Amino acid sequence: MDDTGNQSGNLYEIYYLKEAEVRLLLAGLGQSMWYGLFSGPDDGGEQKPRTVNRLLAGLYEKGVIDWNGNQPVIRQAFCWIFASMLDQGRCVIIQMPEGGAIHCCYLSIQWVVVTRKSQREADTMGLARLSVTEWLKFVEAQVWQLEEGQRLDLVCRGSTDGQIYQRLGIIRKGIRSGYLEWETDGRGRIRWTQEELTKRIFPLLWPEGGTEPVPDEGERRRNDTDGCIYTSSR
């Protein structure tokens, strides 16, 4: 963990990994093609053995993986993050206006993994796992940074191929209100107020319904090295 985030009083851990490390872990979990905030083109998970070994050594030093014999094992905290990223196969790109911050958020039923390029280190991204409720508050916090008439764009895409499923635009009009626009599978425009903004967004991005995660005492007590298996034929 390199940092913490704070949105609307909610603290969450942010982990920073090199883009190549993220791609390697996804490939090891069986996902060679991936859409996200990467600086270069997707290599389809193909990397030279020497590069793979160097990356695995770096991940071990960072506490991301352990070894079970000759088999890399992703430690539990990161296993939860990547399991959530792979769960639904959908992500939401959040774009602030006028070249502002971009976040790529991977959706699951109970969690959202928020990623953003590091502003301090090249080819590095931060990852944080938020509950659905925390993420909706995170989006709301972005809206309050808008000036009158500005628009926050959200595009829901497939996390493997980038296919667009839904486009949303949140326009601030007034102190605590504005308009919510959407397209793809029909167009619409409704007015929102502070009290109902997240309630309006939720069904557009989770048409099948999402849930708030139930605290799992067993999960918190579990040994941190009891993780998910990374597999690779390289």
Coordinates of C-alpha atoms in Angstrom, one line a residue:
M1 CA 0.0 0.0 0.0
D2 CA 1.4 3.4 -1.0
D3 CA -1.4 5.8 -0.2
T4 CA -4.9 6.3 1.1
G5 CA -7.9 8.0 -0.5
N6 CA -10.6 10.0 1.1
Q7 CA -13.9 10.8 -0.6
S8 CA -16.8 12.2 1.5
G9 CA -15.0 11.0 4.7
N10 CA -14.5 7.4 3.5
L11 CA -10.9 6.2 3.7
Y12 CA -9.7 3.4 1.4
E13 CA -6.3 1.9 0.5
I14 CA -4.7 2.7 -2.8
Y15 CA -2.1 0.2 -4.1
Y16 CA 0.4 1.3 -6.8
L17 CA 1.6 -1.3 -9.4
K18 CA 3.5 -1.0 -12.7
E19 CA 1.2 -1.4 -15.7
A20 CA 3.3 -4.4 -16.8
E21 CA 2.7 -6.0 -13.4
V22 CA -1.0 -5.5 -13.6
R23 CA -1.1 -7.1 -17.1
L24 CA 1.1 -10.0 -16.0
L25 CA -1.2 -10.7 -13.0
L26 CA -4.3 -10.6 -15.2
A27 CA -2.7 -12.9 -17.7
G28 CA -1.7 -15.3 -15.0
L29 CA -5.4 -15.4 -13.9
G30 CA -6.4 -16.2 -17.5
Q31 CA -7.3 -12.8 -18.8
S32 CA -4.7 -11.9 -21.5
M33 CA -6.8 -9.1 -23.2
W34 CA -7.8 -6.2 -21.1
Y35 CA -9.2 -2.7 -21.5
G36 CA -8.0 0.1 -19.2
L37 CA -5.7 3.0 -18.5
F38 CA -2.5 1.6 -20.0
S39 CA 0.1 3.7 -21.7
G40 CA 0.9 1.3 -24.6
P41 CA -1.0 -1.3 -26.6
D42 CA -2.1 -4.6 -25.1
D43 CA 0.5 -7.3 -25.8
G44 CA -2.0 -10.1 -25.4
G45 CA -0.2 -11.4 -22.3
E46 CA 2.9 -12.4 -24.3
Q47 CA 6.1 -11.5 -22.5
K48 CA 9.6 -12.9 -22.6
P49 CA 10.5 -15.4 -19.8
R50 CA 13.2 -13.0 -18.5
T51 CA 10.7 -10.2 -18.3
V52 CA 8.2 -12.4 -16.5
N53 CA 10.8 -13.5 -14.0
R54 CA 11.8 -9.9 -13.4
L55 CA 8.3 -8.7 -12.9
L56 CA 7.5 -11.6 -10.5
A57 CA 10.5 -10.8 -8.5
G58 CA 9.3 -7.2 -8.2
L59 CA 5.8 -8.3 -7.2
Y60 CA 7.3 -10.6 -4.5
E61 CA 9.4 -7.7 -3.1
K62 CA 6.2 -5.5 -3.0
G63 CA 4.3 -8.2 -1.1
V64 CA 1.8 -8.8 -3.9
I65 CA 2.7 -12.5 -4.4
D66 CA 4.2 -15.3 -2.5
W67 CA 5.6 -18.6 -3.6
N68 CA 4.2 -22.1 -3.1
G69 CA 7.1 -24.1 -4.2
N70 CA 7.7 -22.9 -7.8
Q71 CA 4.2 -21.6 -8.1
P72 CA 3.4 -17.9 -7.7
V73 CA 0.4 -17.2 -5.4
I74 CA -1.3 -13.8 -5.3
R75 CA -1.7 -12.6 -1.7
Q76 CA -5.2 -12.3 -0.4
A77 CA -5.5 -8.5 -0.4
F78 CA -4.6 -8.3 -4.1
C79 CA -6.6 -11.5 -4.9
W80 CA -9.8 -9.7 -3.8
I81 CA -8.9 -6.7 -6.0
F82 CA -8.3 -8.8 -9.1
A83 CA -11.3 -11.1 -8.5
S84 CA -13.5 -8.0 -8.3
M85 CA -12.0 -6.7 -11.6
L86 CA -12.7 -9.9 -13.4
D87 CA -16.2 -10.5 -11.9
Q88 CA -18.6 -8.8 -14.4
G89 CA -16.5 -8.0 -17.4
R90 CA -17.5 -4.3 -17.3
C91 CA -15.8 -1.1 -16.5
V92 CA -16.8 2.6 -16.3
I93 CA -14.5 5.3 -17.6
I94 CA -15.0 8.6 -15.6
Q95 CA -13.7 11.7 -17.4
M96 CA -13.6 15.1 -15.8
P97 CA -14.1 18.0 -18.2
E98 CA -11.3 20.0 -19.9
G99 CA -8.7 17.3 -19.8
G100 CA -9.2 16.6 -16.1
A101 CA -8.6 13.3 -14.2
I102 CA -9.6 10.0 -15.8
H103 CA -10.6 7.0 -13.7
C104 CA -11.3 3.5 -15.0
C105 CA -13.6 1.6 -12.6
Y106 CA -14.2 -2.1 -12.8
L107 CA -17.6 -3.2 -11.7
S108 CA -18.7 -6.3 -9.7
I109 CA -21.9 -7.1 -7.9
Q110 CA -20.5 -5.9 -4.5
W111 CA -17.4 -4.0 -5.3
V112 CA -15.8 -1.5 -7.7
V113 CA -12.1 -1.4 -8.3
V114 CA -11.0 2.2 -9.1
T115 CA -7.8 2.7 -11.1
R116 CA -6.0 5.9 -12.0
K117 CA -2.6 6.6 -13.6
S118 CA 0.0 7.7 -11.1
Q119 CA 0.9 11.4 -11.2
R120 CA 4.3 10.7 -9.8
E121 CA 5.6 7.6 -11.5
A122 CA 5.5 6.7 -15.2
D123 CA 3.7 3.6 -16.4
T124 CA 2.2 3.1 -12.9
M125 CA -1.4 2.9 -11.8
G126 CA -3.2 3.1 -8.4
L127 CA -5.9 0.5 -7.6
A128 CA -8.5 0.8 -4.8
R129 CA -11.4 -1.5 -4.0
L130 CA -14.6 0.3 -2.9
S131 CA -18.0 -1.0 -2.0
V132 CA -20.8 0.0 -4.5
T133 CA -22.0 2.6 -2.0
E134 CA -18.5 4.1 -1.5
W135 CA -18.1 4.2 -5.2
L136 CA -21.3 6.1 -5.8
K137 CA -20.2 8.6 -3.2
F138 CA -16.9 8.8 -5.0
V139 CA -18.8 9.7 -8.2
E140 CA -20.9 12.2 -6.3
A141 CA -17.7 13.9 -5.0
Q142 CA -16.5 14.3 -8.6
V143 CA -19.7 16.0 -9.5
W144 CA -19.3 18.6 -6.7
Q145 CA -16.0 19.6 -8.3
L146 CA -17.8 20.6 -11.5
E147 CA -18.5 24.3 -12.2
E148 CA -21.9 25.5 -13.3
G149 CA -22.8 23.9 -16.7
Q150 CA -19.9 21.5 -16.8
R151 CA -20.4 17.8 -17.5
L152 CA -18.9 14.6 -16.0
D153 CA -18.8 11.8 -18.6
L154 CA -19.2 8.1 -17.6
V155 CA -18.8 5.5 -20.3
C156 CA -19.6 1.8 -19.4
R157 CA -17.5 -0.5 -21.5
G158 CA -16.5 -4.2 -21.8
S159 CA -13.4 -4.7 -19.8
T160 CA -11.8 -7.1 -22.3
D161 CA -12.8 -5.5 -25.7
G162 CA -13.8 -1.9 -24.8
Q163 CA -17.3 -2.4 -26.3
I164 CA -19.5 0.5 -25.2
Y165 CA -22.7 -0.5 -23.3
Q166 CA -23.8 2.8 -21.9
R167 CA -23.0 6.5 -21.9
L168 CA -23.9 8.8 -19.1
G169 CA -23.4 12.5 -18.7
I170 CA -23.9 14.3 -15.4
I171 CA -24.4 18.1 -15.8
R172 CA -24.3 20.4 -12.9
K173 CA -27.0 23.0 -13.1
G174 CA -27.6 24.8 -9.8
I175 CA -25.9 24.5 -6.4
R176 CA -27.1 20.9 -5.7
S177 CA -28.8 19.8 -8.8
G178 CA -28.5 19.3 -12.5
Y179 CA -29.3 16.9 -15.4
L180 CA -28.5 13.3 -16.0
E181 CA -28.3 12.2 -19.7
W182 CA -27.8 8.7 -21.1
E183 CA -27.8 7.0 -24.4
T184 CA -27.2 3.5 -25.9
D185 CA -30.3 1.3 -25.8
G186 CA -32.4 4.5 -25.8
R187 CA -31.9 8.1 -24.8
G188 CA -33.1 10.0 -21.8
R189 CA -32.6 13.1 -19.7
I190 CA -33.9 13.7 -16.2
R191 CA -33.2 16.3 -13.6
W192 CA -31.5 15.3 -10.4
T193 CA -31.0 16.7 -6.9
Q194 CA -28.4 15.9 -4.4
E195 CA -30.7 13.5 -2.5
E196 CA -31.4 11.3 -5.6
L197 CA -28.3 11.5 -7.8
T198 CA -26.8 8.1 -6.8
K199 CA -30.2 6.5 -6.9
R200 CA -30.5 7.6 -10.5
I201 CA -27.0 6.4 -11.5
F202 CA -27.2 3.0 -9.9
P203 CA -29.8 1.2 -12.1
L204 CA -28.2 2.5 -15.3
L205 CA -24.9 0.9 -14.5
W206 CA -26.1 -2.2 -12.5
P207 CA -29.2 -3.2 -14.5
E208 CA -29.0 -6.7 -12.9
G209 CA -28.8 -5.1 -9.4
G210 CA -25.8 -4.8 -7.1
T211 CA -25.5 -5.3 -3.4
E212 CA -23.6 -3.8 -0.5
P213 CA -20.9 -6.3 0.7
V214 CA -21.6 -8.0 4.0
P215 CA -18.6 -7.8 6.4
D216 CA -16.9 -11.1 6.6
E217 CA -15.1 -11.6 9.9
G218 CA -13.5 -14.8 8.6
E219 CA -12.1 -12.9 5.6
R220 CA -10.4 -10.4 7.9
R221 CA -8.9 -13.2 10.0
R222 CA -7.7 -15.3 7.1
N223 CA -4.0 -15.6 6.6
D224 CA -2.8 -13.0 4.1
T225 CA -0.9 -15.6 2.1
D226 CA -4.0 -17.7 1.5
G227 CA -4.4 -16.2 -1.9
C228 CA -5.4 -17.1 -5.5
I229 CA -3.2 -19.1 -7.7
Y230 CA -1.3 -17.4 -10.5
T231 CA -0.8 -19.8 -13.4
S232 CA 1.5 -19.3 -16.4
S233 CA 2.9 -21.5 -19.1
R234 CA 5.8 -19.1 -19.8

